[in-house]
Amino acid sequence: DIDDLGHSQRINNTIKFKSATFDGFTFGGMYGLGGVAGDFTGRQFWSGALSFVAGPLTVAAGYTNARSPNLSYFGTGGTSGPASSNNLGSAGSATTAQSNPVYAGFASAHSLTIAEGGVKYQIGAATLGALFSHISFDNLGDLASGPNPLRYAGTASFNDAEVSVQYQVTPLVRA
């Protein structure tokens, strides 16, 4: 879930807004106060999203930016640790960079950005969908954000694409 479409992260100290629907458009945003004394942007989090629904068509896009994601985004759980801990790990030891080979080594990223967009269209009992996400761990090597035992530097980017088909067999069963 590198693009967090499963919404597995909890963000502390946030202000959230979601609009009413206007002619099929809905928008929302969230801002997470950083909580770092003397550093207004340290550990801040913000995101925005827009969707449009017209009959069987749904189109949506979103953007997320987390400063020091090891602490502000992944480090908000009850078992999370300080900047010396790797809060991105999820398999094995959460403090070992190799515990999640997909992205646990990126704990030293100064910021995380996620941009995604998707579309779905319903045709009778079938729904067709497509999604694209761009994920970027920027300025790796920021030891104030997290450990860097693998000595990563620069930016690590991922592109994620998905195509889906859903068919509702009966109103009570979805496949």
PDB file of C-alpha atoms in Angstrom:
ATOM      1  CA  ASP A   1       0.000   0.000   0.000  1.00  0.00           C
ATOM      2  CA  ILE A   2       2.773   2.422  -0.903  1.00  0.00           C
ATOM      3  CA  ASP A   3       0.253   4.987  -2.198  1.00  0.00           C
ATOM      4  CA  ASP A   4      -1.900   4.580   0.964  1.00  0.00           C
ATOM      5  CA  LEU A   5      -5.109   3.895  -0.942  1.00  0.00           C
ATOM      6  CA  GLY A   6      -5.966   1.548   1.908  1.00  0.00           C
ATOM      7  CA  HIS A   7      -5.862   4.577   4.240  1.00  0.00           C
ATOM      8  CA  SER A   8      -3.769   2.707   6.748  1.00  0.00           C
ATOM      9  CA  GLN A   9      -2.097   5.797   8.227  1.00  0.00           C
ATOM     10  CA  ARG A  10      -3.532   7.952  11.009  1.00  0.00           C
ATOM     11  CA  ILE A  11      -2.487  11.605  11.175  1.00  0.00           C
ATOM     12  CA  ASN A  12      -2.443  13.447  14.516  1.00  0.00           C
ATOM     13  CA  ASN A  13      -3.343  17.116  15.117  1.00  0.00           C
ATOM     14  CA  THR A  14      -5.237  17.636  11.859  1.00  0.00           C
ATOM     15  CA  ILE A  15      -7.860  19.990  10.533  1.00  0.00           C
ATOM     16  CA  LYS A  16     -10.097  18.384   7.914  1.00  0.00           C
ATOM     17  CA  PHE A  17     -12.709  19.827   5.561  1.00  0.00           C
ATOM     18  CA  LYS A  18     -15.051  18.126   3.094  1.00  0.00           C
ATOM     19  CA  SER A  19     -17.415  20.138   0.935  1.00  0.00           C
ATOM     20  CA  ALA A  20     -20.977  19.447   0.035  1.00  0.00           C
ATOM     21  CA  THR A  21     -21.504  18.216  -3.539  1.00  0.00           C
ATOM     22  CA  PHE A  22     -21.958  20.975  -6.145  1.00  0.00           C
ATOM     23  CA  ASP A  23     -23.075  19.836  -9.622  1.00  0.00           C
ATOM     24  CA  GLY A  24     -21.281  16.523  -9.118  1.00  0.00           C
ATOM     25  CA  PHE A  25     -18.081  18.059  -7.682  1.00  0.00           C
ATOM     26  CA  THR A  26     -16.846  17.401  -4.146  1.00  0.00           C
ATOM     27  CA  PHE A  27     -13.555  18.605  -2.730  1.00  0.00           C
ATOM     28  CA  GLY A  28     -11.732  18.282   0.540  1.00  0.00           C
ATOM     29  CA  GLY A  29      -8.518  19.001   2.298  1.00  0.00           C
ATOM     30  CA  MET A  30      -6.599  18.192   5.428  1.00  0.00           C
ATOM     31  CA  TYR A  31      -3.789  19.994   7.218  1.00  0.00           C
ATOM     32  CA  GLY A  32      -1.744  18.386   9.973  1.00  0.00           C
ATOM     33  CA  LEU A  33      -0.034  20.758  12.342  1.00  0.00           C
ATOM     34  CA  GLY A  34       3.603  19.790  12.629  1.00  0.00           C
ATOM     35  CA  GLY A  35       3.905  19.998  16.391  1.00  0.00           C
ATOM     36  CA  VAL A  36       7.587  20.986  16.320  1.00  0.00           C
ATOM     37  CA  ALA A  37       8.360  23.999  18.502  1.00  0.00           C
ATOM     38  CA  GLY A  38      10.116  26.741  16.537  1.00  0.00           C
ATOM     39  CA  ASP A  39       9.664  24.983  13.161  1.00  0.00           C
ATOM     40  CA  PHE A  40       6.273  25.763  11.601  1.00  0.00           C
ATOM     41  CA  THR A  41       6.697  23.352   8.669  1.00  0.00           C
ATOM     42  CA  GLY A  42       8.524  20.563  10.508  1.00  0.00           C
ATOM     43  CA  ARG A  43       6.466  17.344  10.440  1.00  0.00           C
ATOM     44  CA  GLN A  44       3.515  19.085   8.792  1.00  0.00           C
ATOM     45  CA  PHE A  45       1.082  17.161   6.626  1.00  0.00           C
ATOM     46  CA  TRP A  46      -1.368  18.404   4.032  1.00  0.00           C
ATOM     47  CA  SER A  47      -3.546  16.848   1.379  1.00  0.00           C
ATOM     48  CA  GLY A  48      -6.312  17.744  -1.013  1.00  0.00           C
ATOM     49  CA  ALA A  49      -8.747  15.825  -3.168  1.00  0.00           C
ATOM     50  CA  LEU A  50     -11.365  16.499  -5.822  1.00  0.00           C
ATOM     51  CA  SER A  51     -14.006  14.180  -7.255  1.00  0.00           C
ATOM     52  CA  PHE A  52     -16.666  14.439  -9.926  1.00  0.00           C
ATOM     53  CA  VAL A  53     -19.646  12.095 -10.294  1.00  0.00           C
ATOM     54  CA  ALA A  54     -22.031  12.212 -13.260  1.00  0.00           C
ATOM     55  CA  GLY A  55     -24.304   9.199 -13.577  1.00  0.00           C
ATOM     56  CA  PRO A  56     -22.179   6.102 -14.136  1.00  0.00           C
ATOM     57  CA  LEU A  57     -18.893   8.093 -14.328  1.00  0.00           C
ATOM     58  CA  THR A  58     -16.659   8.940 -11.358  1.00  0.00           C
ATOM     59  CA  VAL A  59     -13.351  10.818 -11.707  1.00  0.00           C
ATOM     60  CA  ALA A  60     -11.123  11.656  -8.725  1.00  0.00           C
ATOM     61  CA  ALA A  61      -7.676  13.070  -7.975  1.00  0.00           C
ATOM     62  CA  GLY A  62      -5.696  13.657  -4.803  1.00  0.00           C
ATOM     63  CA  TYR A  63      -2.381  14.999  -3.562  1.00  0.00           C
ATOM     64  CA  THR A  64      -0.564  14.414  -0.254  1.00  0.00           C
ATOM     65  CA  ASN A  65       2.597  15.989   1.163  1.00  0.00           C
ATOM     66  CA  ALA A  66       4.158  14.873   4.457  1.00  0.00           C
ATOM     67  CA  ARG A  67       7.296  16.484   5.916  1.00  0.00           C
ATOM     68  CA  SER A  68       9.524  14.017   7.790  1.00  0.00           C
ATOM     69  CA  PRO A  69       7.141  11.160   6.897  1.00  0.00           C
ATOM     70  CA  ASN A  70       8.915   8.698   9.189  1.00  0.00           C
ATOM     71  CA  LEU A  71       7.618  10.800  12.083  1.00  0.00           C
ATOM     72  CA  SER A  72       4.583  12.739  10.781  1.00  0.00           C
ATOM     73  CA  TYR A  73       2.931  10.086   8.606  1.00  0.00           C
ATOM     74  CA  PHE A  74       4.250   6.652   9.589  1.00  0.00           C
ATOM     75  CA  GLY A  75       5.236   7.635  13.140  1.00  0.00           C
ATOM     76  CA  THR A  76       1.795   8.369  14.567  1.00  0.00           C
ATOM     77  CA  GLY A  77       0.927   4.875  15.776  1.00  0.00           C
ATOM     78  CA  GLY A  78       1.061   3.667  19.351  1.00  0.00           C
ATOM     79  CA  THR A  79       4.227   1.630  18.772  1.00  0.00           C
ATOM     80  CA  SER A  80       6.111   4.307  16.810  1.00  0.00           C
ATOM     81  CA  GLY A  81       9.399   5.678  17.970  1.00  0.00           C
ATOM     82  CA  PRO A  82      11.561   8.826  17.658  1.00  0.00           C
ATOM     83  CA  ALA A  83      13.687   9.890  14.668  1.00  0.00           C
ATOM     84  CA  SER A  84      16.234   7.192  15.523  1.00  0.00           C
ATOM     85  CA  SER A  85      13.546   4.539  14.846  1.00  0.00           C
ATOM     86  CA  ASN A  86      12.401   3.337  11.444  1.00  0.00           C
ATOM     87  CA  ASN A  87       8.620   3.718  11.657  1.00  0.00           C
ATOM     88  CA  LEU A  88       8.140   2.729   7.980  1.00  0.00           C
ATOM     89  CA  GLY A  89       8.953  -0.931   8.656  1.00  0.00           C
ATOM     90  CA  SER A  90       6.002  -3.280   8.987  1.00  0.00           C
ATOM     91  CA  ALA A  91       7.361  -6.821   8.680  1.00  0.00           C
ATOM     92  CA  GLY A  92       9.776  -8.167  11.243  1.00  0.00           C
ATOM     93  CA  SER A  93      11.420  -5.464  13.345  1.00  0.00           C
ATOM     94  CA  ALA A  94      10.056  -1.968  12.774  1.00  0.00           C
ATOM     95  CA  THR A  95      13.471  -0.505  13.594  1.00  0.00           C
ATOM     96  CA  THR A  96      15.392  -2.398  10.919  1.00  0.00           C
ATOM     97  CA  ALA A  97      15.560  -0.865   7.445  1.00  0.00           C
ATOM     98  CA  GLN A  98      15.318  -4.272   5.797  1.00  0.00           C
ATOM     99  CA  SER A  99      12.061  -5.145   7.615  1.00  0.00           C
ATOM    100  CA  ASN A 100       9.948  -3.866   4.699  1.00  0.00           C
ATOM    101  CA  PRO A 101      12.025  -4.050   1.513  1.00  0.00           C
ATOM    102  CA  VAL A 102       9.543  -1.956  -0.488  1.00  0.00           C
ATOM    103  CA  TYR A 103      10.077   1.303   1.373  1.00  0.00           C
ATOM    104  CA  ALA A 104      11.375   0.858   4.917  1.00  0.00           C
ATOM    105  CA  GLY A 105      14.788   2.090   3.766  1.00  0.00           C
ATOM    106  CA  PHE A 106      13.312   5.528   3.051  1.00  0.00           C
ATOM    107  CA  ALA A 107      12.864   6.576   6.708  1.00  0.00           C
ATOM    108  CA  SER A 108      15.380   9.399   6.188  1.00  0.00           C
ATOM    109  CA  ALA A 109      13.218  11.139   3.546  1.00  0.00           C
ATOM    110  CA  HIS A 110      12.680  14.830   4.241  1.00  0.00           C
ATOM    111  CA  SER A 111       9.289  14.652   2.531  1.00  0.00           C
ATOM    112  CA  LEU A 112       6.819  12.244   0.956  1.00  0.00           C
ATOM    113  CA  THR A 113       4.542  13.237  -1.917  1.00  0.00           C
ATOM    114  CA  ILE A 114       1.711  11.159  -3.331  1.00  0.00           C
ATOM    115  CA  ALA A 115      -0.244  12.258  -6.408  1.00  0.00           C
ATOM    116  CA  GLU A 116      -3.003  10.013  -7.699  1.00  0.00           C
ATOM    117  CA  GLY A 117      -5.908  10.033 -10.072  1.00  0.00           C
ATOM    118  CA  GLY A 118      -8.541   7.538 -11.062  1.00  0.00           C
ATOM    119  CA  VAL A 119     -11.677   6.938 -13.049  1.00  0.00           C
ATOM    120  CA  LYS A 120     -14.456   4.371 -12.882  1.00  0.00           C
ATOM    121  CA  TYR A 121     -17.456   3.740 -15.091  1.00  0.00           C
ATOM    122  CA  GLN A 122     -20.453   1.545 -14.349  1.00  0.00           C
ATOM    123  CA  ILE A 123     -22.049  -0.460 -17.145  1.00  0.00           C
ATOM    124  CA  GLY A 124     -25.015  -2.393 -15.773  1.00  0.00           C
ATOM    125  CA  ALA A 125     -23.757  -4.772 -13.088  1.00  0.00           C
ATOM    126  CA  ALA A 126     -20.104  -4.225 -14.086  1.00  0.00           C
ATOM    127  CA  THR A 127     -17.811  -1.416 -12.971  1.00  0.00           C
ATOM    128  CA  LEU A 128     -14.581  -0.699 -14.873  1.00  0.00           C
ATOM    129  CA  GLY A 129     -11.829   1.296 -13.200  1.00  0.00           C
ATOM    130  CA  ALA A 130      -8.328   2.655 -13.703  1.00  0.00           C
ATOM    131  CA  LEU A 131      -5.937   4.350 -11.293  1.00  0.00           C
ATOM    132  CA  PHE A 132      -2.479   5.889 -11.449  1.00  0.00           C
ATOM    133  CA  SER A 133      -0.327   6.960  -8.475  1.00  0.00           C
ATOM    134  CA  HIS A 134       3.064   8.670  -8.301  1.00  0.00           C
ATOM    135  CA  ILE A 135       4.880   8.309  -4.969  1.00  0.00           C
ATOM    136  CA  SER A 136       8.099  10.151  -4.151  1.00  0.00           C
ATOM    137  CA  PHE A 137      10.375  10.012  -1.092  1.00  0.00           C
ATOM    138  CA  ASP A 138      12.379  13.247  -1.469  1.00  0.00           C
ATOM    139  CA  ASN A 139      15.745  14.385  -0.068  1.00  0.00           C
ATOM    140  CA  LEU A 140      16.809  11.047   1.391  1.00  0.00           C
ATOM    141  CA  GLY A 141      19.543  11.262   4.007  1.00  0.00           C
ATOM    142  CA  ASP A 142      17.821  13.690   6.426  1.00  0.00           C
ATOM    143  CA  LEU A 143      18.828  12.097   9.731  1.00  0.00           C
ATOM    144  CA  ALA A 144      16.483  14.430  11.644  1.00  0.00           C
ATOM    145  CA  SER A 145      13.638  12.548   9.916  1.00  0.00           C
ATOM    146  CA  GLY A 146      14.866   9.015  10.464  1.00  0.00           C
ATOM    147  CA  PRO A 147      17.738   6.554  10.278  1.00  0.00           C
ATOM    148  CA  ASN A 148      19.589   5.899   7.030  1.00  0.00           C
ATOM    149  CA  PRO A 149      21.576   2.682   7.551  1.00  0.00           C
ATOM    150  CA  LEU A 150      21.609   1.982   3.805  1.00  0.00           C
ATOM    151  CA  ARG A 151      23.001   5.508   3.106  1.00  0.00           C
ATOM    152  CA  TYR A 152      20.310   6.402   0.575  1.00  0.00           C
ATOM    153  CA  ALA A 153      20.500   9.873  -0.992  1.00  0.00           C
ATOM    154  CA  GLY A 154      18.452  11.794  -3.527  1.00  0.00           C
ATOM    155  CA  THR A 155      14.885  10.813  -4.378  1.00  0.00           C
ATOM    156  CA  ALA A 156      13.127   7.453  -4.640  1.00  0.00           C
ATOM    157  CA  SER A 157      10.057   7.493  -6.893  1.00  0.00           C
ATOM    158  CA  PHE A 158       7.423   4.842  -7.600  1.00  0.00           C
ATOM    159  CA  ASN A 159       4.648   4.744 -10.192  1.00  0.00           C
ATOM    160  CA  ASP A 160       1.681   2.503  -9.508  1.00  0.00           C
ATOM    161  CA  ALA A 161      -1.026   1.680 -12.083  1.00  0.00           C
ATOM    162  CA  GLU A 162      -4.142  -0.394 -11.595  1.00  0.00           C
ATOM    163  CA  VAL A 163      -6.985  -1.557 -13.813  1.00  0.00           C
ATOM    164  CA  SER A 164     -10.006  -3.187 -12.226  1.00  0.00           C
ATOM    165  CA  VAL A 165     -13.276  -4.891 -13.113  1.00  0.00           C
ATOM    166  CA  GLN A 166     -16.008  -5.478 -10.566  1.00  0.00           C
ATOM    167  CA  TYR A 167     -19.172  -7.420 -11.281  1.00  0.00           C
ATOM    168  CA  GLN A 168     -22.190  -7.504  -8.984  1.00  0.00           C
ATOM    169  CA  VAL A 169     -23.627 -11.013  -9.314  1.00  0.00           C
ATOM    170  CA  THR A 170     -26.735 -10.178  -7.263  1.00  0.00           C
ATOM    171  CA  PRO A 171     -27.584  -7.165  -5.107  1.00  0.00           C
ATOM    172  CA  LEU A 172     -26.374  -9.204  -2.090  1.00  0.00           C
ATOM    173  CA  VAL A 173     -23.118 -10.611  -3.533  1.00  0.00           C
ATOM    174  CA  ARG A 174     -20.194  -8.730  -5.096  1.00  0.00           C
ATOM    175  CA  ALA A 175     -17.369 -10.499  -6.899  1.00  0.00           C
TER     176      ALA A 175
END
